Coordinates of C-alpha atoms and ligand atoms in Angstrom, one line a residue:
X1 CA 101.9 136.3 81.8
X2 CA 100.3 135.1 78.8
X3 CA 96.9 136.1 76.5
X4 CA 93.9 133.4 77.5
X5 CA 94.1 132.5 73.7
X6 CA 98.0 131.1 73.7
X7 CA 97.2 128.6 76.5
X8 CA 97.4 124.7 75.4
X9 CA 95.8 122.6 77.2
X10 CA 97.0 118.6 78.2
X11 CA 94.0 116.4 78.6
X12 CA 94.1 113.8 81.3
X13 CA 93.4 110.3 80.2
X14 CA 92.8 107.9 83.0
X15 CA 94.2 104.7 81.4
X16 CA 92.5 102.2 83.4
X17 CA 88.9 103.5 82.0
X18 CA 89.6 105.6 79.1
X19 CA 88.2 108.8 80.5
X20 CA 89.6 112.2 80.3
X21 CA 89.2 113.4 84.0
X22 CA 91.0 116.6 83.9
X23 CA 92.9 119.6 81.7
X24 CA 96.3 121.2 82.7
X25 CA 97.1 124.3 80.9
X26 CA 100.4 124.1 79.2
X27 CA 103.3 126.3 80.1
X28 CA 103.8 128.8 76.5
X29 CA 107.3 128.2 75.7
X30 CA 107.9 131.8 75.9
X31 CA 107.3 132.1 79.1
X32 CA 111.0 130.1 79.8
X33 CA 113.4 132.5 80.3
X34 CA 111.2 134.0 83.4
X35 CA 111.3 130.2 85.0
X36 CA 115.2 131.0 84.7
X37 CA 114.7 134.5 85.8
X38 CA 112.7 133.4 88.6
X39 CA 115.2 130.4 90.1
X40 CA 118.3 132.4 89.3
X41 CA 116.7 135.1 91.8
X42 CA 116.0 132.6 94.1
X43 CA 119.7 130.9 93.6
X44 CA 120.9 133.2 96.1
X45 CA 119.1 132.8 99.1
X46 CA 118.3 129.3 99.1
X47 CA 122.0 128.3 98.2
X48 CA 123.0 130.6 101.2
X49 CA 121.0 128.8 103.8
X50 CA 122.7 126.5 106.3
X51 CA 122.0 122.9 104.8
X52 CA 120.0 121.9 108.1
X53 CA 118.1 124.9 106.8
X54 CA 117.0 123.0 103.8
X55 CA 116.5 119.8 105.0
X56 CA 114.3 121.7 107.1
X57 CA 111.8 122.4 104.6
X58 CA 112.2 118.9 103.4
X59 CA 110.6 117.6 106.6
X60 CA 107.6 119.9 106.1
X61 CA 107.2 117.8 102.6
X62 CA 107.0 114.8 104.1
X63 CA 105.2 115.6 106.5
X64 CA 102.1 116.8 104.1
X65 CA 102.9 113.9 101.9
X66 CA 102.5 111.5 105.0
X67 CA 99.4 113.4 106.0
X68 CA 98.0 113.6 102.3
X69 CA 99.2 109.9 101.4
X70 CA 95.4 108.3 100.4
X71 CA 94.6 111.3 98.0
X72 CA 98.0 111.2 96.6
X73 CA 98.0 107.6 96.0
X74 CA 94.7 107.9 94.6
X75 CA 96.2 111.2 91.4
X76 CA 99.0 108.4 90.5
X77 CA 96.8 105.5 90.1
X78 CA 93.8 107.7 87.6
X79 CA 96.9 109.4 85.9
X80 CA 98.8 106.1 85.3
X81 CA 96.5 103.2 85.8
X82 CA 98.4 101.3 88.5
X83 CA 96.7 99.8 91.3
X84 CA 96.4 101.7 94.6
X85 CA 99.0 99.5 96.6
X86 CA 101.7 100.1 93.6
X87 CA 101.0 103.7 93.9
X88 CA 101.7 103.5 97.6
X89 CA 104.6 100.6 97.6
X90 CA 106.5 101.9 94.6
X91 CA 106.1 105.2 94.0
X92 CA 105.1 107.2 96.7
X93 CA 107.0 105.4 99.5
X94 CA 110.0 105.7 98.2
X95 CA 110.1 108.6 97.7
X96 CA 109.3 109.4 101.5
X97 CA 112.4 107.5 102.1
X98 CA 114.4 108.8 99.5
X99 CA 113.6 112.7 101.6
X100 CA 114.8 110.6 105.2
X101 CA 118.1 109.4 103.6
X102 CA 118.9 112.6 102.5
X103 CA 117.5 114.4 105.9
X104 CA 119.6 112.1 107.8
X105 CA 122.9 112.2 105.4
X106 CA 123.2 115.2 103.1
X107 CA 125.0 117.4 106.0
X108 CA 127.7 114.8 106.5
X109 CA 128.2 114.3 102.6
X110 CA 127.4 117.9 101.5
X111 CA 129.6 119.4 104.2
X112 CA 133.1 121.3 103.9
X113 CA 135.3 118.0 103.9
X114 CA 139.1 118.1 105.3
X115 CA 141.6 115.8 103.0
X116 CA 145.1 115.1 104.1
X117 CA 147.9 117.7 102.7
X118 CA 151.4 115.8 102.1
X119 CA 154.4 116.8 104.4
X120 CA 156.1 118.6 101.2
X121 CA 153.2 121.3 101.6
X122 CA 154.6 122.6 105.3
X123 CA 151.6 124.3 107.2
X124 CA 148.9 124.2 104.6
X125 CA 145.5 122.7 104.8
X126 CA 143.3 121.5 102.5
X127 CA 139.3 121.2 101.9
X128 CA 136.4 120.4 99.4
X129 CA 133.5 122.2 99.3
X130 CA 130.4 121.5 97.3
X131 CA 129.4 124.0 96.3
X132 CA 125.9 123.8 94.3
X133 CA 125.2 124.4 90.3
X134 CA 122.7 126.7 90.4
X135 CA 119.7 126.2 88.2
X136 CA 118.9 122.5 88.0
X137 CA 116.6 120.9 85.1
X138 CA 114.4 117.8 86.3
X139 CA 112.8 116.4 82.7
X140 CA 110.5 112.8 84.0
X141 CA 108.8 110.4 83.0
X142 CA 105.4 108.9 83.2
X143 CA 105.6 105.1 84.5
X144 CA 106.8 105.8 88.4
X145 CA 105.7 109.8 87.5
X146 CA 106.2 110.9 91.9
X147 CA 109.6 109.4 92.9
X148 CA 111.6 109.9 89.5
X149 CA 110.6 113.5 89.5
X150 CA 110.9 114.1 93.2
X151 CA 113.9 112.2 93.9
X152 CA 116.5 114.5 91.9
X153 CA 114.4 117.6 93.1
X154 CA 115.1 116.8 96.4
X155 CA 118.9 115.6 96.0
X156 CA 119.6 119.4 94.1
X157 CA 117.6 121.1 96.8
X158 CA 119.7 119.9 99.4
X159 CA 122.3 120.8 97.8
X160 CA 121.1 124.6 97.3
X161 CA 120.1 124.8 93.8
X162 CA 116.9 125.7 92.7
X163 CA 115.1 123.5 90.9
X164 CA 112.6 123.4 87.4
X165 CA 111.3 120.5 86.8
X166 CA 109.1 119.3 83.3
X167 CA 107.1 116.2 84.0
X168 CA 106.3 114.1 81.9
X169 CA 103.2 115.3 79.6
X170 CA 101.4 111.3 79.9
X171 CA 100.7 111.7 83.5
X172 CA 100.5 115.9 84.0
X173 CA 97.7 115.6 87.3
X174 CA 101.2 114.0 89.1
X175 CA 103.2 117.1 87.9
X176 CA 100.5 119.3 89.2
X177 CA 100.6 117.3 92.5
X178 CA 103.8 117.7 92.9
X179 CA 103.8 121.6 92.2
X180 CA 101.2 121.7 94.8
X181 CA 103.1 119.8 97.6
X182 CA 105.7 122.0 96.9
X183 CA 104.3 125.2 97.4
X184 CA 102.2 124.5 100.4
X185 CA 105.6 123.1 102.2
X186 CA 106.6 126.3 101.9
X187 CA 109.3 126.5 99.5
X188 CA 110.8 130.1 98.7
X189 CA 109.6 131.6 96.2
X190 CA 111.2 130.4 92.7
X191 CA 113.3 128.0 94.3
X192 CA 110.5 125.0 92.9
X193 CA 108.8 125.5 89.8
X194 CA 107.0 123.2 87.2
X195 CA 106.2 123.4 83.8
X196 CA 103.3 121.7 81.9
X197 CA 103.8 120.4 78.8
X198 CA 105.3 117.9 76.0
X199 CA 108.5 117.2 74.1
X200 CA 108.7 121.2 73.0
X201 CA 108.5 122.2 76.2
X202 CA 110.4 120.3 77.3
X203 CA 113.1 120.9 74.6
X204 CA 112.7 124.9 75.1
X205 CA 114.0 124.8 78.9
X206 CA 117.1 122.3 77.5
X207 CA 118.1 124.9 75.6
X208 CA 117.4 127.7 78.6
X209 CA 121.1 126.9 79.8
X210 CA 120.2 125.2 82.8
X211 CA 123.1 124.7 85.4
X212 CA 122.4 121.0 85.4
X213 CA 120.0 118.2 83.6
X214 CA 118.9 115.2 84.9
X215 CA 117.2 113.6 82.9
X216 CA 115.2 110.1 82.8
X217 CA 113.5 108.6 80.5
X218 CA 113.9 106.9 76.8
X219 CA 117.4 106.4 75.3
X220 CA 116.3 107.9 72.5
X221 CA 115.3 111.3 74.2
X222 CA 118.3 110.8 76.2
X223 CA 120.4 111.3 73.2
X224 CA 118.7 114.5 72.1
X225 CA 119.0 116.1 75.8
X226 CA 122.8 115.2 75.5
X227 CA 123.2 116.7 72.3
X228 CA 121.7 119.3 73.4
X229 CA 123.5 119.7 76.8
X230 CA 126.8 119.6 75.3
X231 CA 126.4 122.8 72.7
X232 CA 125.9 125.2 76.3
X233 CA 129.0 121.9 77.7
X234 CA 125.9 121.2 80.9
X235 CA 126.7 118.5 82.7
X236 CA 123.7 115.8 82.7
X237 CA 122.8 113.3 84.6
X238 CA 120.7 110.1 81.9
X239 CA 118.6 107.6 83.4
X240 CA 117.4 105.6 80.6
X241 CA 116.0 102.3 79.7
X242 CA 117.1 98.8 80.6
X243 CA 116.5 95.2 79.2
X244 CA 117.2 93.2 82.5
X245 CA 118.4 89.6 82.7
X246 CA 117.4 87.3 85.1
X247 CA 119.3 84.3 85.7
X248 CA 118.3 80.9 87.5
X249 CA 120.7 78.4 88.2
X250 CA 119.8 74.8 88.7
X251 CA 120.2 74.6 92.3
X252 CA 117.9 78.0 93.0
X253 CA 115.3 78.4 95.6
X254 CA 112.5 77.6 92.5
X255 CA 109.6 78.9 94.4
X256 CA 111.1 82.1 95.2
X257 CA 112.8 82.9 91.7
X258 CA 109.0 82.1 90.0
X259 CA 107.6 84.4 92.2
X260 CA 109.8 87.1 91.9
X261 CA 110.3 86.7 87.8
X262 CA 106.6 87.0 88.0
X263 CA 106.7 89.8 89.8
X264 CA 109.6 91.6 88.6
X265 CA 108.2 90.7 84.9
X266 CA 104.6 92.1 85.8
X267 CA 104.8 94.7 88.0
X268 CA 103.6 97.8 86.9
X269 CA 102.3 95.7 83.6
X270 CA 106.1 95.6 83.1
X271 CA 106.3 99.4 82.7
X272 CA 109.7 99.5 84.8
X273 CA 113.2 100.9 83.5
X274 CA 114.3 98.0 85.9
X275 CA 112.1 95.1 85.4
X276 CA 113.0 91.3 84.4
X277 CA 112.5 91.5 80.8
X278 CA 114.5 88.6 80.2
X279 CA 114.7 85.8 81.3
X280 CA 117.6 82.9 81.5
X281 CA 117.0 79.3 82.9
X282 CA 119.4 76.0 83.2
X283 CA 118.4 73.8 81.3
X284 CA 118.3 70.9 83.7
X285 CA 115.2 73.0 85.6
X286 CA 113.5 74.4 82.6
X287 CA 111.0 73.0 81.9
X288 CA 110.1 72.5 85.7
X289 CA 110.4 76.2 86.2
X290 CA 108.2 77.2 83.0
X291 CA 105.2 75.4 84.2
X292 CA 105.2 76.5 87.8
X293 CA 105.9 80.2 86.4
X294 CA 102.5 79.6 83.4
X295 CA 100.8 79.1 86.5
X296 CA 101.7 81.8 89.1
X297 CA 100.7 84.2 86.1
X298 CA 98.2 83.2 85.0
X299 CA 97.1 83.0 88.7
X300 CA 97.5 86.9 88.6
X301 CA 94.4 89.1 88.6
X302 CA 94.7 92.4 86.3
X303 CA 92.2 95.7 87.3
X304 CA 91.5 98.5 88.7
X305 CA 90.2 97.5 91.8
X306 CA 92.1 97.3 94.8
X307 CA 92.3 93.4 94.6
X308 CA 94.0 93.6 91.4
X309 CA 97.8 92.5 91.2
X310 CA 98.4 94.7 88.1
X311 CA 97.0 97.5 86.8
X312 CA 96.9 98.9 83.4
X313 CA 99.4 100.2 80.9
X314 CA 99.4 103.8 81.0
X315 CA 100.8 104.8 77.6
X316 CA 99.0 103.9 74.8
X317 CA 101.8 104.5 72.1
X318 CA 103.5 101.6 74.6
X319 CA 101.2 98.8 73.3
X320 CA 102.8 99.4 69.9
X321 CA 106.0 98.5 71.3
X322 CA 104.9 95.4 73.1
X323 CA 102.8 94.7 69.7
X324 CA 105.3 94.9 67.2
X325 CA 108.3 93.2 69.3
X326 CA 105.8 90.0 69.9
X327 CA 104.5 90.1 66.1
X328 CA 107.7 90.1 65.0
X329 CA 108.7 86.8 67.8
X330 CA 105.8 85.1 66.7
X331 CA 106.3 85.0 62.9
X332 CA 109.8 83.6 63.5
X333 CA 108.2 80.7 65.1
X334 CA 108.4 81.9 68.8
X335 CA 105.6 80.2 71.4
X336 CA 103.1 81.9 73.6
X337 CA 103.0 80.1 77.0
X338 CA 100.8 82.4 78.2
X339 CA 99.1 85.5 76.9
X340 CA 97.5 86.1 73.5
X341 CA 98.6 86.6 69.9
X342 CA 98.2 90.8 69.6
X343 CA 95.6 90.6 67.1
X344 CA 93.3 88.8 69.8
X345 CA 94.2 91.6 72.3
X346 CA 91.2 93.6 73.8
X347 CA 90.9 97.8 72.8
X348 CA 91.4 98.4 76.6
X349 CA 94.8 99.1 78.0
X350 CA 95.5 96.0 79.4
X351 CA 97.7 94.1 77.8
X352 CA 97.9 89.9 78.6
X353 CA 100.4 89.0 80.8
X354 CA 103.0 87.4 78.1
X355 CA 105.5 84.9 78.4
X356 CA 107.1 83.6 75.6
X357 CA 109.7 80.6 74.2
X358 CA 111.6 79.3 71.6
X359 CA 113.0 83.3 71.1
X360 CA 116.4 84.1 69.1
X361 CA 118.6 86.6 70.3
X362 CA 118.6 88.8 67.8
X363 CA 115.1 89.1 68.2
X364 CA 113.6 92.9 69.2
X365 CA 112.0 90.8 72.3
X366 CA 115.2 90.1 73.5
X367 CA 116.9 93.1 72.2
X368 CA 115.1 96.0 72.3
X369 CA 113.2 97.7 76.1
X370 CA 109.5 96.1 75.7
X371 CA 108.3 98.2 78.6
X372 CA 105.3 96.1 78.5
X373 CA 103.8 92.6 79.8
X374 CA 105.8 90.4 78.1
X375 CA 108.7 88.1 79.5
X376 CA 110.6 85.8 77.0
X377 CA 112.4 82.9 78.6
X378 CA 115.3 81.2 77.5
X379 CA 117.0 77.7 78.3
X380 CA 120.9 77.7 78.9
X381 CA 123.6 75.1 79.4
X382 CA 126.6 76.8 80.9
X383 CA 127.5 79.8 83.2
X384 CA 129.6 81.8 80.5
X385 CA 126.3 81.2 78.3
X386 CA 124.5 83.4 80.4
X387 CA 126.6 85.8 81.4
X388 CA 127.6 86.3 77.6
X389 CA 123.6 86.5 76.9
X390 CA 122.8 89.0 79.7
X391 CA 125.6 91.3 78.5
X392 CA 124.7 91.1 74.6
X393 CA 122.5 94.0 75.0
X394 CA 123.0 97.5 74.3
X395 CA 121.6 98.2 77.6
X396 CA 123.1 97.5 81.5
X397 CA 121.0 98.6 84.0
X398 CA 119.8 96.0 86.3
X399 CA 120.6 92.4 86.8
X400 CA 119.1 89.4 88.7
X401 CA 121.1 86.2 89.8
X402 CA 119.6 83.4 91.6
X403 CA 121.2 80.3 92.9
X404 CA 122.5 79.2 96.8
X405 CA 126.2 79.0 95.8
X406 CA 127.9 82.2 96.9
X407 CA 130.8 82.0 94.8
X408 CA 128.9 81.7 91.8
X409 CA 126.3 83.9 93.0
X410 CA 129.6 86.5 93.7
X411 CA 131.4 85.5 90.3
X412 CA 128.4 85.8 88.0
X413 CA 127.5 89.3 89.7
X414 CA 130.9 90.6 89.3
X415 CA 130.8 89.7 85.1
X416 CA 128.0 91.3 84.5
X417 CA 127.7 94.8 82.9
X418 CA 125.3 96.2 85.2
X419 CA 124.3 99.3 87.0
X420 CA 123.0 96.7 89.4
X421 CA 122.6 93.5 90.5
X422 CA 121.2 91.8 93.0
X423 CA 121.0 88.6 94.1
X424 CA 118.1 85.8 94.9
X425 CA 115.6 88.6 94.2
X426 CA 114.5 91.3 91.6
X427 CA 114.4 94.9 91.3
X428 CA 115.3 96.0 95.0
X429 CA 118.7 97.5 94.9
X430 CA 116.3 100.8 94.6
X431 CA 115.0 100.5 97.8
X432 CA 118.4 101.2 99.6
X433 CA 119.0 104.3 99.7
X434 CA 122.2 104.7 100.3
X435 CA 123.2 102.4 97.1
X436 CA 123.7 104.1 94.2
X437 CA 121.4 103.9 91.2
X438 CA 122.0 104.3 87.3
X439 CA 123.0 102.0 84.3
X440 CA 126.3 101.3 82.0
X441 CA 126.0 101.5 78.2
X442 CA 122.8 103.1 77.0
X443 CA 121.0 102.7 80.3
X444 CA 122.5 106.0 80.7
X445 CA 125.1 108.5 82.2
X446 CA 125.4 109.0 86.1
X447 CA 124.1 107.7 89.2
X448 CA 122.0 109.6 92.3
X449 CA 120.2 107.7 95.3
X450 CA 123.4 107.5 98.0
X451 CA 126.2 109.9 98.2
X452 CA 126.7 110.6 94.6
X453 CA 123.7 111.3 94.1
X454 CA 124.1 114.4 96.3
X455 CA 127.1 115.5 95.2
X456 CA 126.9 115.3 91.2
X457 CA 124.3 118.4 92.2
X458 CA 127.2 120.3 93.7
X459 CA 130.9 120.5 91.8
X460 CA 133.6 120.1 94.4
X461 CA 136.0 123.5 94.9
X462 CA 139.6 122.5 96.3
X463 CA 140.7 125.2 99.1
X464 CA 144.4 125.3 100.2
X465 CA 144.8 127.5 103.4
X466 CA 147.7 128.8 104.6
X467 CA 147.3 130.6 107.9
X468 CA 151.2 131.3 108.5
Ligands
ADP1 P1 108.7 108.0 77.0 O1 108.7 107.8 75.6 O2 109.1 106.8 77.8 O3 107.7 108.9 77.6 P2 110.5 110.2 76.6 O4 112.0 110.1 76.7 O5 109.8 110.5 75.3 O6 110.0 108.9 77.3 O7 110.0 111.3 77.7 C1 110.5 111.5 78.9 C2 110.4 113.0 79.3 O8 111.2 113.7 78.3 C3 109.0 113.5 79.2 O9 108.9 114.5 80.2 C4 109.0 114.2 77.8 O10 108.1 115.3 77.7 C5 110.4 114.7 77.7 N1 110.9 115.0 76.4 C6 110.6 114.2 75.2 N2 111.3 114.7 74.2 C7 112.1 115.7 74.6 C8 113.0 116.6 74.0 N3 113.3 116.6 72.8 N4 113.6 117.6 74.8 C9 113.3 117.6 76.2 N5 112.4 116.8 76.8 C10 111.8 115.9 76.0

């Protein structure tokens, strides 16, 4: 397919120890139209089987993955530098319980669907089919590199579209993972492929006229796919960033919210689209709150090593984020409670578990995706004050409320501009399933997880019968 001399190679940095452990050949970006070639031959039969058909081969994937689980587990945490237990808790389990939910459910949703015809139309029936897109694009990202790539993969394969996906070029020994678990469940020919490679790979198969892209990853990228997308008018799904509020009433369970802001701050070393990354407190509870949090982090042990509670960043452009946005906090007179100035930061890649005071809003740290370790925390007085503070972002993602008043709990929920929001805990709408998941604003375009994330891979054809 292509002359030894063309082939790019990715190196593989392991994150947590700075050595290059492997080398993935690059995909040559003329080689796209025969991924095209290859799924649009495969289109036919795989969109022709009986959806119990697919699901079928779905249970052979889990199956390996349940069976190859350790060695799995053990590709995430060298590609990204999380600790083994994250690998398992948050990337790779879910996933196996993204492929159940849609095992169990996408016949019911996926099927022909009978809606009610009005009395006016004598003798006719009507249906939806969903009918699938053909060709879908998965593009991914690095930070949870299995289940954001798998999870679309195995909502459009359900739905009988074949599938390309482009991981993300930061963690390409997951991508090749994956493209092995694939094949060796047995796929069809062309109906799974993967491609190697960076931002011009990844921008060659946009332009390929995909059937579909879903895409996740920066807001910035986001744009570009869209722009891109809407010359050939393909539909996209955009799962971007997010710049989530937390926010602690007075008369929250304290011990739990600390734990969970610590947690939903720091796990992952803060590298989650959904993670606290801001954080609002009353006021009469403040202060009370910020010491027992300065102590549960810095209480937290960062490594390698399966004892660790957080592993390392993975991206190494990512510590100029987190660098500049605290720089910038601390010369307009902001306070380190815990962590370090970023000129005493170590070469390695883990970053100090940061949480920070006295921040303006218009800071970057309040404004901008840190995607790092780094939590500011903010005192307010009134309820409207924080809801009018968690919605003066450009981003709506996810949201966390705490306190044990249900109708404020209920109230505050239902004013924020969220994808999500959960209440008296962090992060875990994404373990359900069968609730939806996506953001408002520039968190992106689109939800999957649930039922619509099974049927934006299909478009719905309207049948009216008449039999006589
Ligand atoms: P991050 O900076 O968080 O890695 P990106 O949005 O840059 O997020 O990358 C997410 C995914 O998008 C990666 O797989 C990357 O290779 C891909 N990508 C980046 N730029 C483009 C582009 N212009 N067109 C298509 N894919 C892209």
């Amino acid at each position: 397919m292509h002359s030894v001399e063309e082939v790019q190679k990715l190196s593989v940095l392991a994150p947590a120890t700075g050595e290059i452990i492997a080398e993935i050949e690059e995909t040559p970006v003329h080689e796209v139209p025969f991924f095209y070639q290859e799924a649009r031959k495969a289109f036919g039969a795989w969109s022709s089987l009986a959806i119990s058909e697919r699901t079928g081969y779905l249970r052979k994937l889990k199956q390996l993955m349940v069976d190859e689980m350790d060695e799995i587990a053990k590709i995430i945490s060298d590609d990204t530098g999380k600790v083994l237990t994250e690998s398992i808790v948050a990337d790779i389990m879910p996933t196996l319980d993204a492929i159940d939910h849609i095992i169990k459910h996408a016949e019911k949703v996926l099927s022909r669907q009978k809606v009610k015809t009005p009395l006016l139309l004598i003798g006719k029936k009507s249906f939806i089919e969903y009918m699938p897109r053909g060709v879908v694009l998965v593009i991914s990202p690095w930070n949870y590199p299995l289940q954001l790539a798998m999870v679309p993969m195995i909502s459009a394969l359900a739905g009988g579209n074949s599938v390309i996906l482009k991981p993300s070029e930061v963690t390409p020994l997951v991508g090749k993972c994956i493209e092995d678990l694939f094949r060796r469940s047995g796929f069809p020919e062309g109906t799974v492929q993967v491609a190697h490679g960076g931002k011009e790979v990844g921008a060659a198969f946009t332009s390929g006229k995909p059937d579909y892209i879903f895409f996740t990853g920066s807001v910035r990228t986001g744009k570009i796919i869209q722009q891109q997308a809407a010359k050939d008018l393909i539909p996209t799904t955009l799962e971007l960033g997010g710049k989530d509020p937390m926010i602690v009433f007075e008369d929250a369970n304290l011990d739990r919210a600390v734990k969970a802001a610590a947690w939903g701050a720091f796990t992952n070393s803060g590298q989650v689209c959904m993670s606290a990354e801001r954080l609002y407190v009353e006021r009469s509870i403040y202060g009370k709150f910020l010491e027992k949090l300065k102590k549960e982090v810095n209480s937290l042990q960062q490594g390698n090593d399966i004892n660790s509670d957080v592993g390392s960043m993975t991206f190494p452009a990512q510590k100029d984020v987190v660098r500049e946005q605290l720089d910038e906090a601390l010369e307009r007179g902001a306070k380190l409670e815990t962590g370090l100035k970023p000129s005493d930061w170590k070469e390695d890649m883990f970053l100090p578990l940061t949480v920070i005071t006295e921040v303006e809003q218009d800071m970057k740290i309040i404004q901008e995706e840190s995607f790092g370790p780094l939590l500011p925390v903010v005192p307010f007085d009134r309820e409207e004050e924080a809801i009018a503070y968690a919605n003066g972002t450009v981003y709506g993602l996810n949201a966390s409320v705490w306190t044990q008043d249900k109708a404020k709990a209920r109230r505050v929920a239902s004013k924020l501009v969220s994808g999500a929001v959960v209440i008296n805990d962090v992060l875990i709408t994404v373990a359900n399933h069968g609730l939806p998941f996506g953001g408002t604003k520039e968190s992106g375009i689109g939800r999957y997880h649930s039922e619509a994330g099974l049927k934006i891979f299909c478009h719905e054809k309207a049948i009216m019968e008449d039999m006589g």
